[in-house]
């Protein structure tokens, strides 16, 4: 009979967590000026747009997983800046401009991001900074796709934003 009580307690705790969560909105992801220049001149807009979509989707999914109700005009707002991103393999634009490059070329990839969680009055509730880059180039175990390590950084960043929301803004 004890497992039933434990299961009921866990279910009630989950419902209470969701009920206490303040709605949250995710602002369009901003791009740091240096990265925007890099996108325009080197990486290509197609890949820049991909990084913005990936960041928005991962943060939204992580917040929903933390019990947040995602709403357009919510009292809690998450503002994200993509500060830097480096691909593991050449981007489409880079391959088009440099015929000597090969899709199997590898480099150190990763990303750096910043988020500000703001309350209804505009006050900062919490800030999250995260950066991750491959520690070294390893051609044998290197990432399979152009943005593998950047996506890893974005996912971890999203989880940290959700944790900051749970800790600081869920009942605001």
mmCIF file of C-alpha atoms in Angstrom:
data_model
loop_
_atom_site.group_PDB
_atom_site.id
_atom_site.type_symbol
_atom_site.label_atom_id
_atom_site.label_comp_id
_atom_site.label_asym_id
_atom_site.label_seq_id
_atom_site.Cartn_x
_atom_site.Cartn_y
_atom_site.Cartn_z
ATOM 1 C CA UNK A 1 0.000 0.000 0.000
ATOM 2 C CA UNK A 2 2.919 2.380 0.616
ATOM 3 C CA UNK A 3 3.818 2.657 -3.087
ATOM 4 C CA UNK A 4 0.311 4.049 -3.719
ATOM 5 C CA UNK A 5 0.833 6.796 -1.127
ATOM 6 C CA UNK A 6 4.222 7.632 -2.591
ATOM 7 C CA UNK A 7 2.797 7.790 -6.112
ATOM 8 C CA UNK A 8 -0.074 10.012 -4.948
ATOM 9 C CA UNK A 9 2.329 12.343 -3.121
ATOM 10 C CA UNK A 10 4.545 12.682 -6.185
ATOM 11 C CA UNK A 11 1.517 13.385 -8.398
ATOM 12 C CA UNK A 12 0.188 16.052 -6.011
ATOM 13 C CA UNK A 13 3.616 17.653 -5.777
ATOM 14 C CA UNK A 14 3.784 17.835 -9.577
ATOM 15 C CA UNK A 15 0.324 19.395 -9.778
ATOM 16 C CA UNK A 16 1.241 21.931 -7.071
ATOM 17 C CA UNK A 17 4.437 22.854 -8.908
ATOM 18 C CA UNK A 18 2.542 23.429 -12.160
ATOM 19 C CA UNK A 19 -0.256 25.366 -10.474
ATOM 20 C CA UNK A 20 2.227 27.729 -8.800
ATOM 21 C CA UNK A 21 4.149 28.441 -11.976
ATOM 22 C CA UNK A 22 3.879 31.965 -13.356
ATOM 23 C CA UNK A 23 3.288 32.252 -17.086
ATOM 24 C CA UNK A 24 6.422 33.132 -19.046
ATOM 25 C CA UNK A 25 7.164 34.513 -22.497
ATOM 26 C CA UNK A 26 10.298 34.003 -24.525
ATOM 27 C CA UNK A 27 11.394 37.129 -26.394
ATOM 28 C CA UNK A 28 12.882 36.756 -29.877
ATOM 29 C CA UNK A 29 16.534 35.769 -29.506
ATOM 30 C CA UNK A 30 18.921 38.690 -29.975
ATOM 31 C CA UNK A 31 22.292 38.294 -31.665
ATOM 32 C CA UNK A 32 25.373 40.057 -30.299
ATOM 33 C CA UNK A 33 26.789 42.554 -32.846
ATOM 34 C CA UNK A 34 30.071 40.641 -33.253
ATOM 35 C CA UNK A 35 28.210 37.412 -33.971
ATOM 36 C CA UNK A 36 25.865 39.172 -36.396
ATOM 37 C CA UNK A 37 28.906 40.381 -38.336
ATOM 38 C CA UNK A 38 30.287 36.836 -38.305
ATOM 39 C CA UNK A 39 26.944 35.482 -39.584
ATOM 40 C CA UNK A 40 26.730 38.102 -42.323
ATOM 41 C CA UNK A 41 30.330 37.834 -43.500
ATOM 42 C CA UNK A 42 31.215 34.193 -42.844
ATOM 43 C CA UNK A 43 28.684 31.700 -41.485
ATOM 44 C CA UNK A 44 25.699 32.680 -43.623
ATOM 45 C CA UNK A 45 22.183 33.805 -42.707
ATOM 46 C CA UNK A 46 20.747 30.320 -43.218
ATOM 47 C CA UNK A 47 22.874 28.991 -40.357
ATOM 48 C CA UNK A 48 22.246 32.108 -38.264
ATOM 49 C CA UNK A 49 18.500 31.554 -38.580
ATOM 50 C CA UNK A 50 18.975 27.903 -37.635
ATOM 51 C CA UNK A 51 20.794 28.874 -34.418
ATOM 52 C CA UNK A 52 18.047 31.343 -33.477
ATOM 53 C CA UNK A 53 15.303 28.739 -34.045
ATOM 54 C CA UNK A 54 17.234 26.088 -32.150
ATOM 55 C CA UNK A 55 17.762 28.418 -29.185
ATOM 56 C CA UNK A 56 14.107 29.496 -29.045
ATOM 57 C CA UNK A 57 12.842 25.919 -29.355
ATOM 58 C CA UNK A 58 15.187 24.485 -26.708
ATOM 59 C CA UNK A 59 14.488 27.238 -24.154
ATOM 60 C CA UNK A 60 10.722 27.027 -24.737
ATOM 61 C CA UNK A 61 10.803 23.241 -24.373
ATOM 62 C CA UNK A 62 12.917 23.391 -21.196
ATOM 63 C CA UNK A 63 10.596 25.985 -19.636
ATOM 64 C CA UNK A 64 7.532 23.898 -20.483
ATOM 65 C CA UNK A 65 9.278 20.902 -18.932
ATOM 66 C CA UNK A 66 9.756 22.978 -15.765
ATOM 67 C CA UNK A 67 6.007 23.536 -15.581
ATOM 68 C CA UNK A 68 5.918 26.989 -17.138
ATOM 69 C CA UNK A 69 2.924 28.101 -19.137
ATOM 70 C CA UNK A 70 4.279 29.797 -22.262
ATOM 71 C CA UNK A 71 2.207 32.893 -23.111
ATOM 72 C CA UNK A 72 2.821 35.861 -25.386
ATOM 73 C CA UNK A 73 2.144 38.607 -22.802
ATOM 74 C CA UNK A 74 3.204 36.791 -19.630
ATOM 75 C CA UNK A 75 4.386 38.644 -16.513
ATOM 76 C CA UNK A 76 7.755 36.857 -16.602
ATOM 77 C CA UNK A 77 9.844 37.374 -19.729
ATOM 78 C CA UNK A 78 13.018 35.586 -20.834
ATOM 79 C CA UNK A 79 15.361 37.690 -22.982
ATOM 80 C CA UNK A 80 18.146 35.717 -24.679
ATOM 81 C CA UNK A 81 21.278 36.889 -26.442
ATOM 82 C CA UNK A 82 23.309 34.548 -28.593
ATOM 83 C CA UNK A 83 26.811 35.914 -28.031
ATOM 84 C CA UNK A 84 28.939 33.516 -30.073
ATOM 85 C CA UNK A 85 28.656 30.306 -32.069
ATOM 86 C CA UNK A 86 31.267 28.198 -33.805
ATOM 87 C CA UNK A 87 30.449 25.293 -36.115
ATOM 88 C CA UNK A 88 32.116 21.882 -35.960
ATOM 89 C CA UNK A 89 32.083 21.643 -39.748
ATOM 90 C CA UNK A 90 31.955 24.320 -42.466
ATOM 91 C CA UNK A 91 28.552 25.920 -42.988
ATOM 92 C CA UNK A 92 26.730 25.935 -46.313
ATOM 93 C CA UNK A 93 27.873 29.509 -46.981
ATOM 94 C CA UNK A 94 31.490 28.735 -46.088
ATOM 95 C CA UNK A 95 31.512 25.730 -48.420
ATOM 96 C CA UNK A 96 30.101 27.859 -51.226
ATOM 97 C CA UNK A 97 32.778 30.534 -50.851
ATOM 98 C CA UNK A 98 35.790 28.293 -50.298
ATOM 99 C CA UNK A 99 36.004 25.351 -52.700
ATOM 100 C CA UNK A 100 39.031 23.945 -50.860
ATOM 101 C CA UNK A 101 36.874 23.292 -47.783
ATOM 102 C CA UNK A 102 35.291 19.903 -47.342
ATOM 103 C CA UNK A 103 32.224 19.038 -45.266
ATOM 104 C CA UNK A 104 34.420 16.592 -43.351
ATOM 105 C CA UNK A 105 36.729 19.424 -42.220
ATOM 106 C CA UNK A 106 36.536 19.711 -38.439
ATOM 107 C CA UNK A 107 37.001 22.537 -35.990
ATOM 108 C CA UNK A 108 36.305 23.400 -32.380
ATOM 109 C CA UNK A 109 32.599 24.167 -32.115
ATOM 110 C CA UNK A 110 30.396 25.584 -29.398
ATOM 111 C CA UNK A 111 28.343 28.562 -28.296
ATOM 112 C CA UNK A 112 28.023 31.277 -25.686
ATOM 113 C CA UNK A 113 24.634 32.566 -24.534
ATOM 114 C CA UNK A 114 23.137 34.965 -21.988
ATOM 115 C CA UNK A 115 19.584 35.218 -20.625
ATOM 116 C CA UNK A 116 17.791 37.717 -18.424
ATOM 117 C CA UNK A 117 14.559 36.761 -16.666
ATOM 118 C CA UNK A 118 12.437 39.853 -15.992
ATOM 119 C CA UNK A 119 9.358 40.258 -13.822
ATOM 120 C CA UNK A 120 6.198 42.163 -14.725
ATOM 121 C CA UNK A 121 7.721 45.440 -13.509
ATOM 122 C CA UNK A 122 10.810 44.939 -15.700
ATOM 123 C CA UNK A 123 13.084 44.167 -12.771
ATOM 124 C CA UNK A 124 15.718 41.491 -13.293
ATOM 125 C CA UNK A 125 14.714 38.287 -11.511
ATOM 126 C CA UNK A 126 17.719 36.244 -12.590
ATOM 127 C CA UNK A 127 20.500 36.069 -15.196
ATOM 128 C CA UNK A 128 22.030 33.008 -16.821
ATOM 129 C CA UNK A 129 25.372 32.888 -18.627
ATOM 130 C CA UNK A 130 26.648 29.761 -20.311
ATOM 131 C CA UNK A 131 29.384 28.895 -22.751
ATOM 132 C CA UNK A 132 30.714 25.594 -23.969
ATOM 133 C CA UNK A 133 33.273 24.836 -26.669
ATOM 134 C CA UNK A 134 34.991 21.586 -27.559
ATOM 135 C CA UNK A 135 38.155 21.306 -25.492
ATOM 136 C CA UNK A 136 40.136 20.059 -28.505
ATOM 137 C CA UNK A 137 39.772 18.833 -32.062
ATOM 138 C CA UNK A 138 39.396 15.096 -32.259
ATOM 139 C CA UNK A 139 38.837 14.016 -35.853
ATOM 140 C CA UNK A 140 37.840 10.483 -34.853
ATOM 141 C CA UNK A 141 35.093 11.372 -32.401
ATOM 142 C CA UNK A 142 34.203 14.797 -33.787
ATOM 143 C CA UNK A 143 30.599 15.887 -33.918
ATOM 144 C CA UNK A 144 28.455 14.475 -36.680
ATOM 145 C CA UNK A 145 26.771 17.697 -37.770
ATOM 146 C CA UNK A 146 27.724 21.301 -38.425
ATOM 147 C CA UNK A 147 26.301 22.588 -35.120
ATOM 148 C CA UNK A 148 26.570 19.532 -32.819
ATOM 149 C CA UNK A 149 28.569 21.200 -30.057
ATOM 150 C CA UNK A 150 26.651 24.476 -30.332
ATOM 151 C CA UNK A 151 23.398 22.510 -29.949
ATOM 152 C CA UNK A 152 24.845 20.820 -26.868
ATOM 153 C CA UNK A 153 25.670 24.248 -25.414
ATOM 154 C CA UNK A 154 22.177 25.533 -26.268
ATOM 155 C CA UNK A 155 20.483 22.532 -24.607
ATOM 156 C CA UNK A 156 22.508 22.937 -21.412
ATOM 157 C CA UNK A 157 21.846 26.688 -21.435
ATOM 158 C CA UNK A 158 18.106 26.027 -21.852
ATOM 159 C CA UNK A 159 18.116 23.692 -18.840
ATOM 160 C CA UNK A 160 19.870 26.367 -16.777
ATOM 161 C CA UNK A 161 17.305 28.971 -17.839
ATOM 162 C CA UNK A 162 14.502 26.593 -16.795
ATOM 163 C CA UNK A 163 16.234 26.007 -13.466
ATOM 164 C CA UNK A 164 16.579 29.769 -12.896
ATOM 165 C CA UNK A 165 12.875 30.134 -13.741
ATOM 166 C CA UNK A 166 11.902 27.378 -11.272
ATOM 167 C CA UNK A 167 14.086 28.847 -8.548
ATOM 168 C CA UNK A 168 13.369 32.557 -8.989
ATOM 169 C CA UNK A 169 10.280 33.201 -11.066
ATOM 170 C CA UNK A 170 7.873 30.254 -10.879
ATOM 171 C CA UNK A 171 5.676 31.879 -8.243
ATOM 172 C CA UNK A 172 6.226 35.532 -9.213
#
